[in-house]
Coordinates of C-alpha atoms in Angstrom, one line a residue:
X1 CA 43.4 33.8 100.1
X2 CA 41.7 30.3 100.4
X3 CA 44.1 27.4 99.8
X4 CA 43.4 25.2 96.8
X5 CA 42.9 21.5 96.9
X6 CA 43.2 21.0 93.1
X7 CA 45.4 23.1 90.8
X8 CA 45.2 22.8 87.0
X9 CA 47.9 24.7 85.0
X10 CA 48.2 24.9 81.2
X11 CA 46.6 21.5 80.7
X12 CA 46.7 20.3 77.1
X13 CA 45.0 17.0 76.1
X14 CA 44.8 15.1 72.9
X15 CA 42.3 12.3 72.2
X16 CA 42.6 10.2 69.0
X17 CA 45.0 12.9 67.7
X18 CA 42.6 15.8 68.2
X19 CA 43.5 18.6 70.7
X20 CA 40.6 18.7 73.2
X21 CA 42.1 20.9 75.9
X22 CA 44.2 23.8 74.9
X23 CA 45.9 25.1 78.0
X24 CA 43.2 24.8 80.7
X25 CA 44.0 26.3 84.1
X26 CA 42.0 26.9 87.2
X27 CA 42.0 26.2 91.0
X28 CA 39.5 24.4 93.2
X29 CA 39.5 26.0 96.6
X30 CA 39.6 23.8 99.7
X31 CA 36.1 25.0 100.6
X32 CA 32.8 25.5 98.8
X33 CA 31.6 24.4 95.3
X34 CA 33.5 25.2 92.1
X35 CA 31.2 24.7 89.1
X36 CA 32.8 23.7 85.8
X37 CA 30.5 25.1 83.1
X38 CA 30.2 25.4 79.3
X39 CA 28.3 24.2 76.3
X40 CA 28.2 20.6 75.4
X41 CA 31.5 19.3 73.9
X42 CA 33.8 22.0 75.2
X43 CA 36.0 19.7 77.3
X44 CA 34.4 19.6 80.8
X45 CA 34.3 15.9 81.2
X46 CA 37.7 15.6 79.6
X47 CA 39.1 18.0 82.2
X48 CA 37.7 15.9 85.0
X49 CA 39.0 12.7 83.5
X50 CA 42.4 14.2 83.0
X51 CA 42.5 15.2 86.7
X52 CA 41.6 11.6 87.7
X53 CA 43.8 9.8 85.2
X54 CA 40.8 8.4 83.4
X55 CA 41.5 9.4 79.8
X56 CA 40.8 6.7 77.1
X57 CA 43.6 4.6 75.7
X58 CA 43.9 7.0 72.7
X59 CA 44.1 10.0 75.0
X60 CA 47.1 11.7 76.6
X61 CA 48.2 14.8 78.4
X62 CA 50.7 16.6 76.2
X63 CA 51.4 19.6 78.4
X64 CA 50.5 21.1 81.8
X65 CA 50.2 20.0 85.4
X66 CA 47.6 18.9 87.9
X67 CA 48.2 19.1 91.6
X68 CA 46.3 17.8 94.6
X69 CA 47.2 19.4 97.9
X70 CA 50.4 20.6 96.3
X71 CA 51.4 17.1 95.1
X72 CA 51.9 16.6 91.3
X73 CA 49.3 14.0 90.2
X74 CA 49.5 14.8 86.5
X75 CA 50.2 11.2 85.3
X76 CA 49.5 9.4 88.6
X77 CA 47.4 6.2 88.4
X78 CA 43.7 6.7 89.1
X79 CA 43.8 4.5 92.2
X80 CA 46.6 6.5 93.7
X81 CA 44.7 9.8 93.2
X82 CA 41.6 8.3 94.7
X83 CA 43.5 7.1 97.8
X84 CA 44.6 10.7 98.4
X85 CA 41.0 11.4 99.2
X86 CA 39.0 12.1 96.0
X87 CA 35.5 10.8 95.5
X88 CA 34.0 10.7 92.0
X89 CA 30.5 10.4 90.8
X90 CA 30.8 10.0 87.0
X91 CA 28.4 11.3 84.3
X92 CA 27.2 7.8 83.5
X93 CA 26.8 7.0 87.2
X94 CA 28.9 3.9 86.9
X95 CA 26.9 1.7 89.2
X96 CA 27.2 -2.1 89.2
X97 CA 23.8 -3.0 87.9
X98 CA 23.9 -6.7 88.8
X99 CA 24.9 -6.0 92.4
X100 CA 22.6 -4.8 95.1
X101 CA 22.6 -1.3 96.5
X102 CA 24.3 -2.5 99.6
X103 CA 27.0 -4.3 97.6
X104 CA 27.7 -1.2 95.5
X105 CA 28.2 0.8 98.7
X106 CA 30.5 -1.9 100.2
X107 CA 32.6 -1.9 97.1
X108 CA 33.1 1.8 97.4
X109 CA 34.7 1.5 100.8
X110 CA 38.5 2.0 100.7
X111 CA 40.0 -1.0 102.4
X112 CA 36.7 -1.8 104.1
X113 CA 37.0 1.2 106.5
X114 CA 33.8 3.1 106.1
X115 CA 32.5 3.9 109.5
X116 CA 28.9 3.8 110.8
X117 CA 28.7 7.6 110.6
X118 CA 29.4 7.4 106.8
X119 CA 26.4 5.1 106.3
X120 CA 24.3 7.2 108.6
X121 CA 25.0 10.2 106.4
X122 CA 24.2 8.3 103.2
X123 CA 20.9 7.0 104.6
X124 CA 20.0 10.4 106.0
X125 CA 20.6 12.1 102.6
X126 CA 19.1 9.2 100.5
X127 CA 16.5 7.2 102.5
X128 CA 15.7 5.3 99.3
X129 CA 19.1 3.6 99.4
X130 CA 18.4 2.3 102.9
X131 CA 15.0 1.0 102.0
X132 CA 16.3 -0.6 98.8
X133 CA 19.6 -2.0 100.2
X134 CA 18.9 -5.5 98.8
X135 CA 17.6 -4.4 95.5
X136 CA 19.8 -4.8 92.4
X137 CA 21.1 -1.4 91.3
X138 CA 20.1 -2.1 87.7
X139 CA 16.4 -2.0 88.7
X140 CA 16.6 1.4 90.3
X141 CA 15.3 4.5 88.6
X142 CA 17.7 6.9 87.0
X143 CA 17.4 9.2 90.0
X144 CA 18.0 6.5 92.5
X145 CA 21.1 5.4 90.6
X146 CA 22.4 9.0 90.7
X147 CA 21.8 9.0 94.5
X148 CA 23.8 5.8 94.7
X149 CA 26.6 7.2 92.6
X150 CA 26.9 10.3 94.9
X151 CA 26.5 8.1 98.0
X152 CA 29.6 6.1 97.1
X153 CA 31.7 9.3 97.3
X154 CA 30.6 9.8 100.9
X155 CA 31.8 6.4 102.3
X156 CA 35.4 7.5 102.9
X157 CA 37.1 10.4 104.5
X158 CA 37.6 12.3 101.2
X159 CA 39.2 15.7 100.8
X160 CA 37.3 16.5 97.6
X161 CA 34.4 15.1 95.7
X162 CA 33.9 15.5 91.9
X163 CA 30.4 15.2 90.6
X164 CA 29.8 15.2 86.8
X165 CA 26.3 16.2 85.6
X166 CA 24.4 15.0 88.6
X167 CA 21.0 16.3 87.5
X168 CA 21.2 15.4 83.8
X169 CA 18.0 13.7 82.7
X170 CA 16.3 13.7 86.1
X171 CA 12.7 14.6 86.9
X172 CA 12.3 18.0 88.6
X173 CA 11.4 16.4 91.9
X174 CA 14.6 14.3 91.9
X175 CA 16.6 17.3 90.8
X176 CA 15.5 19.1 93.9
X177 CA 16.3 16.1 96.1
X178 CA 19.8 15.7 94.6
X179 CA 20.5 19.4 94.8
X180 CA 19.6 19.5 98.5
X181 CA 21.8 16.5 99.2
X182 CA 24.7 18.1 97.4
X183 CA 24.1 21.4 99.3
X184 CA 24.4 19.6 102.6
X185 CA 27.5 17.7 101.4
X186 CA 29.2 20.9 100.3
X187 CA 28.9 22.2 103.8
X188 CA 31.4 19.5 104.8
X189 CA 33.6 18.9 101.7
X190 CA 34.9 21.0 98.8
X191 CA 33.3 20.0 95.5
X192 CA 34.1 20.3 91.8
X193 CA 30.7 20.2 90.1
X194 CA 30.1 19.8 86.4
X195 CA 26.6 21.0 85.8
X196 CA 24.5 22.7 83.1
X197 CA 21.3 23.5 85.0
X198 CA 21.7 27.2 85.9
X199 CA 19.2 27.1 88.8
X200 CA 21.3 24.3 90.4
X201 CA 24.5 26.3 89.8
X202 CA 22.9 29.3 91.4
X203 CA 21.9 27.4 94.5
X204 CA 25.1 25.5 95.0
X205 CA 28.2 27.1 93.4
X206 CA 30.5 29.6 95.0
X207 CA 32.8 29.9 92.0
X208 CA 32.3 29.3 88.3
X209 CA 34.9 28.2 85.7
X210 CA 33.6 28.4 82.1
X211 CA 35.2 26.4 79.2
X212 CA 34.9 27.1 75.5
X213 CA 36.8 25.3 72.8
X214 CA 39.1 23.6 75.3
X215 CA 40.1 26.9 77.1
X216 CA 39.0 28.7 80.2
X217 CA 37.1 31.8 79.1
X218 CA 35.8 32.9 82.5
X219 CA 36.7 32.3 86.2
X220 CA 35.2 34.0 89.2
X221 CA 32.3 34.2 91.6
X222 CA 29.3 32.2 90.3
X223 CA 26.8 34.8 91.5
X224 CA 28.5 37.6 89.6
X225 CA 28.4 35.5 86.4
X226 CA 24.8 34.6 86.7
X227 CA 23.8 38.2 87.5
X228 CA 25.3 39.3 84.2
X229 CA 22.7 38.1 81.7
X230 CA 24.5 39.3 78.6
X231 CA 27.8 37.6 79.6
X232 CA 26.0 34.4 80.7
X233 CA 24.2 34.3 77.4
X234 CA 27.5 34.8 75.5
X235 CA 29.5 32.3 77.4
X236 CA 27.0 29.5 77.8
X237 CA 24.8 29.9 74.7
X238 CA 21.5 30.2 76.6
X239 CA 18.6 32.4 75.9
X240 CA 17.9 35.3 78.3
X241 CA 14.7 33.6 79.5
X242 CA 16.7 30.6 80.6
X243 CA 18.7 32.4 83.2
X244 CA 17.1 31.8 86.5
X245 CA 16.0 34.8 88.6
X246 CA 15.7 33.0 91.9
X247 CA 17.5 30.4 93.9
X248 CA 14.7 27.9 93.6
X249 CA 15.4 24.8 91.6
X250 CA 12.8 24.9 88.8
X251 CA 9.9 22.6 88.2
X252 CA 10.6 22.5 84.5
X253 CA 13.6 21.9 82.3
X254 CA 13.8 25.5 80.9
X255 CA 16.8 26.3 83.1
X256 CA 19.0 23.7 81.6
X257 CA 21.7 24.8 79.1
X258 CA 21.9 21.3 77.6

């Protein structure tokens, strides 16, 4: 059995007095891509933020446990979890818009220790970031900002990267570029991927964890789930025509479950 880098057990979370997560439990293996899936509003981003200690001020973990490499990080400060070796690309990208691309990357270095090989990887995956190093991040396109958000997770010797909705709102050409970059990264690092585009899931994910109403309703091989059209339709609320038949990332938005 493959060892797990992240373990979530019986996680219950309240935000503003409402129960958002109701006993979520799953593992993220130390290899490959684990896709966290589900309809909008079922608790995917809350799960990620709970793992990272990024709940809002009116949010709290009321029960359950989160471990990283066997260490309990359930209520650990975010900076301490990140230093254990976690890279995070948030749903809103979180770039510093008034700083240049180069400055955004420099700020992502932990203790200024990013090696030349880290930058070589980033520039190989995302040539635009090299070419626009002195451009303010706020003037980048949405796709370029997403590339920058992912690039920041690669500037340290991380044990895991967490990427939340990386293809959301992107043009099909950029979706293909981001997907290919994540595929290459996944060959080196385990990844927890929050994603709704089923064609992207099919191309990247080894395992799928599906949430509904704050609970895990499915966990298993991603290929098996996507091969079962009836189950995929039931769990994700997509039409049968929206389930991709091939591994190609589509040229249109019909494969998104958002």
